[in-house]
mmCIF file with all atom_site columns, C-alpha atoms and ligand atoms in Angstrom:
data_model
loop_
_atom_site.group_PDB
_atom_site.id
_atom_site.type_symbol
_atom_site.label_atom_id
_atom_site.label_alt_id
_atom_site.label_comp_id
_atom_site.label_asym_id
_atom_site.label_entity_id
_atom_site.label_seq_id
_atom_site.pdbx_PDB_ins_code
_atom_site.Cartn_x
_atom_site.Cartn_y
_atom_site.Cartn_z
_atom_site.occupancy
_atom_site.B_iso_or_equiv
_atom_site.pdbx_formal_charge
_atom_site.auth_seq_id
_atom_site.auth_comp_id
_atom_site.auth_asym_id
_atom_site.auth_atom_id
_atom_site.pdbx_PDB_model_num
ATOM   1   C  CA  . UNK A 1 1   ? 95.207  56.820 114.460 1.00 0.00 ? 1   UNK A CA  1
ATOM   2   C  CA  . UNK A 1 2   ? 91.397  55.893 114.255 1.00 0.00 ? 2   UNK A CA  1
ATOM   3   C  CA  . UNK A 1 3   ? 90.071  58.291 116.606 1.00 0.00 ? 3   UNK A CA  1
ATOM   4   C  CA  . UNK A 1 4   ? 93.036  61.293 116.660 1.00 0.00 ? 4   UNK A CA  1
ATOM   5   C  CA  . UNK A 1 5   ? 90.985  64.817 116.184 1.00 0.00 ? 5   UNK A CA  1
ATOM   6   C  CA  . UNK A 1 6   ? 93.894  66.168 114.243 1.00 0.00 ? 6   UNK A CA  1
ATOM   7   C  CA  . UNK A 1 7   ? 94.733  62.817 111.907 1.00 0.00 ? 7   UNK A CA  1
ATOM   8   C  CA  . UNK A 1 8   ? 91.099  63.609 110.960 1.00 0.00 ? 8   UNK A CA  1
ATOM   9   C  CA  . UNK A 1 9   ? 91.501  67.382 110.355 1.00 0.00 ? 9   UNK A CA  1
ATOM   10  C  CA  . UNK A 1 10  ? 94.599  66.024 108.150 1.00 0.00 ? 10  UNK A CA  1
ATOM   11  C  CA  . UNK A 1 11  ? 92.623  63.863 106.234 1.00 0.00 ? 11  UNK A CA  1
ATOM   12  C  CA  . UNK A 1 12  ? 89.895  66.608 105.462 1.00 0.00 ? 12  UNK A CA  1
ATOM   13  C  CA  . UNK A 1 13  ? 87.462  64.193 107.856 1.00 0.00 ? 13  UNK A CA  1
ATOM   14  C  CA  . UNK A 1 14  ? 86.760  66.974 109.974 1.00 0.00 ? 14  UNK A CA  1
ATOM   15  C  CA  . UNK A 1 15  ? 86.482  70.795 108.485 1.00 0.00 ? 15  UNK A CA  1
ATOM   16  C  CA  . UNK A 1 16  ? 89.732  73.441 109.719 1.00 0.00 ? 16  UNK A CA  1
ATOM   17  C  CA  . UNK A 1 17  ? 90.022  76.358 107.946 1.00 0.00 ? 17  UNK A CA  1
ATOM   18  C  CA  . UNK A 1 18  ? 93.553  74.766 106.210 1.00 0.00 ? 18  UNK A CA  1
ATOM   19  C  CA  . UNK A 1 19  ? 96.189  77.593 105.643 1.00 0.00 ? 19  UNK A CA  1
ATOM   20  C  CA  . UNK A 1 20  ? 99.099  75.202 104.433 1.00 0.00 ? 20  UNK A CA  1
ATOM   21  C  CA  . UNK A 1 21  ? 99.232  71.465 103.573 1.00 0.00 ? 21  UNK A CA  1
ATOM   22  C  CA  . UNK A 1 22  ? 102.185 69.065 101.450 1.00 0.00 ? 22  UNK A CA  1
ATOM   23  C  CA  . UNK A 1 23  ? 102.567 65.566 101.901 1.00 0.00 ? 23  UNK A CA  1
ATOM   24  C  CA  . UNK A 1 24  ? 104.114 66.049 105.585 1.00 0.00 ? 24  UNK A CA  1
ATOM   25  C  CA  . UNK A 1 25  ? 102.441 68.740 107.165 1.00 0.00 ? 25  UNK A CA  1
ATOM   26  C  CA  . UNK A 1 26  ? 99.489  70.523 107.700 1.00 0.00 ? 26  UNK A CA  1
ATOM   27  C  CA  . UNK A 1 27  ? 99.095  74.063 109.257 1.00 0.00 ? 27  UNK A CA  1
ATOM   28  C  CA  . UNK A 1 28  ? 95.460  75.627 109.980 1.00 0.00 ? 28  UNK A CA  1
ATOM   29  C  CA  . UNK A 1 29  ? 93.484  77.757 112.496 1.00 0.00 ? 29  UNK A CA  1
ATOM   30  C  CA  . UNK A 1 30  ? 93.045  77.051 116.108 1.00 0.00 ? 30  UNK A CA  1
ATOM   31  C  CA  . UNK A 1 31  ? 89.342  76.778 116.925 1.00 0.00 ? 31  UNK A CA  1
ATOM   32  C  CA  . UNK A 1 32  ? 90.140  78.784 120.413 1.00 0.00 ? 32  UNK A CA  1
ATOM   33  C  CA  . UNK A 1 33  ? 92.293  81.752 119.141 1.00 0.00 ? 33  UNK A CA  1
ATOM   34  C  CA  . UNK A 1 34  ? 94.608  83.002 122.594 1.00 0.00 ? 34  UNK A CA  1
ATOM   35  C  CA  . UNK A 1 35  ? 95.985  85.529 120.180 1.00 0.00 ? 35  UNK A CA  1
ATOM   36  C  CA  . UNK A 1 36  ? 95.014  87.537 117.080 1.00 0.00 ? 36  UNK A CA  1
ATOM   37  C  CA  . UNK A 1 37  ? 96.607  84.711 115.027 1.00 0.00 ? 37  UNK A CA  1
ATOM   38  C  CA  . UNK A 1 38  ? 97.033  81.091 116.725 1.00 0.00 ? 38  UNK A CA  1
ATOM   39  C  CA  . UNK A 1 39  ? 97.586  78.902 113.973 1.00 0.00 ? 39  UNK A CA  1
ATOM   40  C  CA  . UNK A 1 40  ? 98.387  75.090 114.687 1.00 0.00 ? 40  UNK A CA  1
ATOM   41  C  CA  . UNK A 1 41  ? 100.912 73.269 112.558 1.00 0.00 ? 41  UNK A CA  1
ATOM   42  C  CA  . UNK A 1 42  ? 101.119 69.170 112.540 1.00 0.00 ? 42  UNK A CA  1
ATOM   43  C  CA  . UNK A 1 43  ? 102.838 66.717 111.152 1.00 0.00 ? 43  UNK A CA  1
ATOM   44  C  CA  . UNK A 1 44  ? 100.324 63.889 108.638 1.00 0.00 ? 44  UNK A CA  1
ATOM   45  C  CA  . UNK A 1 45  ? 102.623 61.313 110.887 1.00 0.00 ? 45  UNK A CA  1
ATOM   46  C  CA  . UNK A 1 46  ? 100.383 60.541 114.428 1.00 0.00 ? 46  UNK A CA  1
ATOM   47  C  CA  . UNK A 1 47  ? 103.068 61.088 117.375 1.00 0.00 ? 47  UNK A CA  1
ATOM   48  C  CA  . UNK A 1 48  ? 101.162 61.347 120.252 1.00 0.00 ? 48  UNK A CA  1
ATOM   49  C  CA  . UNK A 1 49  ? 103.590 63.743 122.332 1.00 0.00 ? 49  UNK A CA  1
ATOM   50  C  CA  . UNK A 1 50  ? 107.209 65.139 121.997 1.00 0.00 ? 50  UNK A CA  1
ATOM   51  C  CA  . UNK A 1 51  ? 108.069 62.296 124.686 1.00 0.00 ? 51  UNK A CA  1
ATOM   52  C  CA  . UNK A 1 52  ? 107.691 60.314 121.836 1.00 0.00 ? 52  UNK A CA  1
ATOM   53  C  CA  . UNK A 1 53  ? 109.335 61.793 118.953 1.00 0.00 ? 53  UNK A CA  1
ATOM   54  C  CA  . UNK A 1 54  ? 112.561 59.209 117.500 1.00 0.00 ? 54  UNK A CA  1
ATOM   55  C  CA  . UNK A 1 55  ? 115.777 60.290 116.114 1.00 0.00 ? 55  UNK A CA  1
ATOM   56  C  CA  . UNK A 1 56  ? 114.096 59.950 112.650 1.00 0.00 ? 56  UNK A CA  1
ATOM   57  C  CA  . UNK A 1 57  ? 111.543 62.577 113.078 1.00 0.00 ? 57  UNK A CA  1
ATOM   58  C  CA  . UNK A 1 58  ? 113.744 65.420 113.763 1.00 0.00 ? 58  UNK A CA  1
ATOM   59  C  CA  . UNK A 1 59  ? 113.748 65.996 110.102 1.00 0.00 ? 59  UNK A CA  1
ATOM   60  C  CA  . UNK A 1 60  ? 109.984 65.879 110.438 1.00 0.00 ? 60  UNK A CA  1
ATOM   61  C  CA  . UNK A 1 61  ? 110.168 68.391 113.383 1.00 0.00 ? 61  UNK A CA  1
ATOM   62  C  CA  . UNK A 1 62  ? 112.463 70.566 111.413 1.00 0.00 ? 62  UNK A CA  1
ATOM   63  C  CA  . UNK A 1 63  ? 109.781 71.176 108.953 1.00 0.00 ? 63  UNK A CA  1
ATOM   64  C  CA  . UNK A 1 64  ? 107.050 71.973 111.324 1.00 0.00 ? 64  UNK A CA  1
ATOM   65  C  CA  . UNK A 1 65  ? 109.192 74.449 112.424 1.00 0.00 ? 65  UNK A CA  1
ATOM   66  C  CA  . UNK A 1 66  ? 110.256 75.627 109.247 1.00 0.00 ? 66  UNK A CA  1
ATOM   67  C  CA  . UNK A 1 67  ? 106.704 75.816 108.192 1.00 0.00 ? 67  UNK A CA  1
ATOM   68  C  CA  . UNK A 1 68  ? 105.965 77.935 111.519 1.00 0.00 ? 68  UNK A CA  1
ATOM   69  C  CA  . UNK A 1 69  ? 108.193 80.141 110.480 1.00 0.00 ? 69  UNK A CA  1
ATOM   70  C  CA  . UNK A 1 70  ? 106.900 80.499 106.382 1.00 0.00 ? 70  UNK A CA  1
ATOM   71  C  CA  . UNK A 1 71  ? 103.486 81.106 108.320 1.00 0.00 ? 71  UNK A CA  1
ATOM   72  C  CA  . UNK A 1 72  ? 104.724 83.831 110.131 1.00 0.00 ? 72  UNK A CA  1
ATOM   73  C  CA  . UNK A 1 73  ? 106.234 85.603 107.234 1.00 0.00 ? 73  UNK A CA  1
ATOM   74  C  CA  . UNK A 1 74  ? 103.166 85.152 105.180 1.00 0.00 ? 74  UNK A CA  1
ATOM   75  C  CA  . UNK A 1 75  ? 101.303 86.445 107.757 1.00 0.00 ? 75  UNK A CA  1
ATOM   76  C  CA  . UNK A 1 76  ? 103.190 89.201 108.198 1.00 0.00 ? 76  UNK A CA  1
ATOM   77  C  CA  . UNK A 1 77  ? 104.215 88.727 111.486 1.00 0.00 ? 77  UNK A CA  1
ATOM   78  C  CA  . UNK A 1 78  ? 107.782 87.681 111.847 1.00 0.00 ? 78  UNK A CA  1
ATOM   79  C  CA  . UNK A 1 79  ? 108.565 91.325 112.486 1.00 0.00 ? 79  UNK A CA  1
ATOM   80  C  CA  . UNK A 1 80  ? 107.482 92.330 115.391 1.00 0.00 ? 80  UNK A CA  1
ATOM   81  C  CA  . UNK A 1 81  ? 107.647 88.454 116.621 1.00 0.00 ? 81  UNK A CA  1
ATOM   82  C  CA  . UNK A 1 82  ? 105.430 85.655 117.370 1.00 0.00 ? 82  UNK A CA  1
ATOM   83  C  CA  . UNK A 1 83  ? 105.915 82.647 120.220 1.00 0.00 ? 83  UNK A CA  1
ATOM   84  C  CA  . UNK A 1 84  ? 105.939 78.877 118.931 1.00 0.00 ? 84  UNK A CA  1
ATOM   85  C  CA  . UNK A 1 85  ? 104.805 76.282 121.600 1.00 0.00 ? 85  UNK A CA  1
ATOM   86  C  CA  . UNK A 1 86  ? 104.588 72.617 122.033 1.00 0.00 ? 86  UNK A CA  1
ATOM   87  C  CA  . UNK A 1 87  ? 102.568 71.204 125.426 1.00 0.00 ? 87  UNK A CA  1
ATOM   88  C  CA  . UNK A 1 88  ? 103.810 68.350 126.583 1.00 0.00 ? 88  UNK A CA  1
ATOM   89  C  CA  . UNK A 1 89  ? 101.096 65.857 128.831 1.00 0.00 ? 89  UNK A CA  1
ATOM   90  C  CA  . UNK A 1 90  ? 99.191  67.113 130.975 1.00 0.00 ? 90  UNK A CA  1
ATOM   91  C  CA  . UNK A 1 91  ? 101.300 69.066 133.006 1.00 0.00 ? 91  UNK A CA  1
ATOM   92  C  CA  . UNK A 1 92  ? 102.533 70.965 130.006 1.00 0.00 ? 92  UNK A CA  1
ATOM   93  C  CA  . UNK A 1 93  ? 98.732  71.799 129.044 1.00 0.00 ? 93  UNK A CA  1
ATOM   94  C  CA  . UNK A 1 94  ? 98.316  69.291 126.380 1.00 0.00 ? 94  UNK A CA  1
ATOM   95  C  CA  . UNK A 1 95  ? 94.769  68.500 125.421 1.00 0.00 ? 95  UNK A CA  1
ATOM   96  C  CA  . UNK A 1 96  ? 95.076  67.101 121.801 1.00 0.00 ? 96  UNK A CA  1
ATOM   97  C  CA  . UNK A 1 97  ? 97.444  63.682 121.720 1.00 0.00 ? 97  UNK A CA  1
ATOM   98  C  CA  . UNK A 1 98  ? 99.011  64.361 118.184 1.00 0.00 ? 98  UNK A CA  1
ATOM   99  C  CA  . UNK A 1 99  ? 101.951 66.520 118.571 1.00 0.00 ? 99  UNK A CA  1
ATOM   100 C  CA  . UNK A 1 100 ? 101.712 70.134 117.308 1.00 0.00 ? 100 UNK A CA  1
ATOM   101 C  CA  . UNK A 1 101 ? 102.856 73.258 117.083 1.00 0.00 ? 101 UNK A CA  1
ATOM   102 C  CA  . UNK A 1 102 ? 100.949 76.895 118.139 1.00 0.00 ? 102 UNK A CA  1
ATOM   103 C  CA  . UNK A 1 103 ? 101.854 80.190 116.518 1.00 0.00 ? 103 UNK A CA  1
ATOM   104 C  CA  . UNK A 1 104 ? 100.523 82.969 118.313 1.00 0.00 ? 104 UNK A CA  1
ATOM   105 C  CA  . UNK A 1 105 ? 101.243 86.259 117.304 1.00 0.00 ? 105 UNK A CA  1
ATOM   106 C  CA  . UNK A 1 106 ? 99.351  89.386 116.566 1.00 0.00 ? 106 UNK A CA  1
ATOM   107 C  CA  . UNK A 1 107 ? 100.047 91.020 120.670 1.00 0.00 ? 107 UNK A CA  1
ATOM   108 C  CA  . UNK A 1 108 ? 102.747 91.097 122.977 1.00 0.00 ? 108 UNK A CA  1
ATOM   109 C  CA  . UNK A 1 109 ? 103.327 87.960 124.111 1.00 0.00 ? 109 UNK A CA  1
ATOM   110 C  CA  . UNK A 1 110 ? 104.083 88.102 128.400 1.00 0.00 ? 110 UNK A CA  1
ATOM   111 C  CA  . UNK A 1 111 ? 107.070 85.579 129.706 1.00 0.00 ? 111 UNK A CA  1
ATOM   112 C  CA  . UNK A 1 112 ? 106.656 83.670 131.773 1.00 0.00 ? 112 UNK A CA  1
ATOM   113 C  CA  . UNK A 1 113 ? 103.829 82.328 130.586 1.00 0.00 ? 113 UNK A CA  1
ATOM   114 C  CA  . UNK A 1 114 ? 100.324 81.545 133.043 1.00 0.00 ? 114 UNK A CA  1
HETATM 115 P  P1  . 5GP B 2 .   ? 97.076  71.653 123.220 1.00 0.00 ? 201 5GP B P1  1
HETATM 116 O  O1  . 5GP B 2 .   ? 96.274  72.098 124.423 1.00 0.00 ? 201 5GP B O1  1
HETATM 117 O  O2  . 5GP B 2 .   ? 96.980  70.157 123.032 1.00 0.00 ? 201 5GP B O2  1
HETATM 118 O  O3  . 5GP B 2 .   ? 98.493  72.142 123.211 1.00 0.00 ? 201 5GP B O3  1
HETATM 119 O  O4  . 5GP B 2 .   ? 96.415  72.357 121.974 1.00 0.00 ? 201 5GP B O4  1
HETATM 120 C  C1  . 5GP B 2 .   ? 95.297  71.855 121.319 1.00 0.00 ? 201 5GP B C1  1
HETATM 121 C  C2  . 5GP B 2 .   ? 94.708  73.004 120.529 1.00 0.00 ? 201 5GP B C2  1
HETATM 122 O  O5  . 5GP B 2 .   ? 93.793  72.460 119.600 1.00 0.00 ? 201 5GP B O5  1
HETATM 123 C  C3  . 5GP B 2 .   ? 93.937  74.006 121.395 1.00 0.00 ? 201 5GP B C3  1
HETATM 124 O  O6  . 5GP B 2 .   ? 94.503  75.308 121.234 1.00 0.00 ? 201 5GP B O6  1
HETATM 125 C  C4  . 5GP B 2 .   ? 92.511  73.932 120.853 1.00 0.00 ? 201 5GP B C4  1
HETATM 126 O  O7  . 5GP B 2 .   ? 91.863  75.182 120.801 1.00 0.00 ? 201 5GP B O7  1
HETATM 127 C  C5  . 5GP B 2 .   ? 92.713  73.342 119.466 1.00 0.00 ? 201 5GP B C5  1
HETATM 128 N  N1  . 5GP B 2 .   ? 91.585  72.542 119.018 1.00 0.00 ? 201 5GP B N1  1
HETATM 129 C  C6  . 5GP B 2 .   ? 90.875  71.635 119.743 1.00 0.00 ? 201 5GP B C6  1
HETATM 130 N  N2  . 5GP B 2 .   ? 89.911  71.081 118.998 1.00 0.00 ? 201 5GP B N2  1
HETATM 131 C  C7  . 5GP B 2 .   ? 90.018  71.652 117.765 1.00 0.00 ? 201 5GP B C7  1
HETATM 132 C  C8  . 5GP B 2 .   ? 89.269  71.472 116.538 1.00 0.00 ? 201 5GP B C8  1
HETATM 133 O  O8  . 5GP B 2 .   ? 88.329  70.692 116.427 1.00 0.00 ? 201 5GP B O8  1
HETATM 134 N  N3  . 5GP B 2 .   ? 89.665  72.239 115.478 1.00 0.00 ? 201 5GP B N3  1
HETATM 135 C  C9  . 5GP B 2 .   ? 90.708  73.118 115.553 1.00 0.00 ? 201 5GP B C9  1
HETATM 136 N  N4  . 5GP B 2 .   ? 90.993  73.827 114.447 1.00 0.00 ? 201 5GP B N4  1
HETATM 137 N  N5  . 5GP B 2 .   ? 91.426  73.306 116.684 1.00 0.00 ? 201 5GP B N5  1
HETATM 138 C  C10 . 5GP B 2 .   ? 91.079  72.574 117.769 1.00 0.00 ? 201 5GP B C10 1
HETATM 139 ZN ZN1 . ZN  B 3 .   ? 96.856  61.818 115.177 1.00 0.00 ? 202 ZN  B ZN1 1
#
């Protein structure tokens, strides 16, 4: 997608500080931290929201989750925990139109969320 912020941060068009990257996904800092680590993992593939995800991209979506959860342990995080989101249109907060992934961690994380 021509104009999608994070196709561009995939391709290395526009700078991220990139903590993980193979030929399907790509995992690096969020510019606006809500959390001592908020790290943002996406797949290379544009979907523009999990309303549009197809059967053949839950392999896809198994690997950004997967990935997620490598982060985590690299960061050293997976003990005591982290939260993994995904926003959904506007409603669900959703600001960037190529579907991703947050992992915040790094504090207590409330429930429900604001
Ligand atoms: P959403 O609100 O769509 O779920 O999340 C989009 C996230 O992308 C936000 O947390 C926002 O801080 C982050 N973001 C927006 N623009 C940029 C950018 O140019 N670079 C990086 N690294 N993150 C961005
Ligand atoms: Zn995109």
């Amino acid at each position: 997608m021509k104009d999608c912020l994070f196709c561009k941060i995939a391709k290395g068009e526009i700078p991220a500080k990139i903590l993980h990257q193979d030929d399907r996904i790509v995992a690096f800092d969020d510019i606006n931290p809500q959390a001592l680590y908020h790290k943002i993992i996406i797949p290379r593939k544009h979907i523009a929201t999990v309303n549009d995800l197809h059967a053949e991209d839950a392999d896809l979506v198994g690997q950004m989750v997967l990935s997620a959860a490598n982060l985590a342990k690299e960061l050293n995080i997976a003990e005591p925990g982290y939260r993994l989101v995904m926003n959904c249109n506007p409603g669900g907060g959703q600001t960037v139109y190529h579907i991703h992934i947050h992992l915040l961690g790094g504090r207590q994380m409330a429930w429900p969320p604001g």
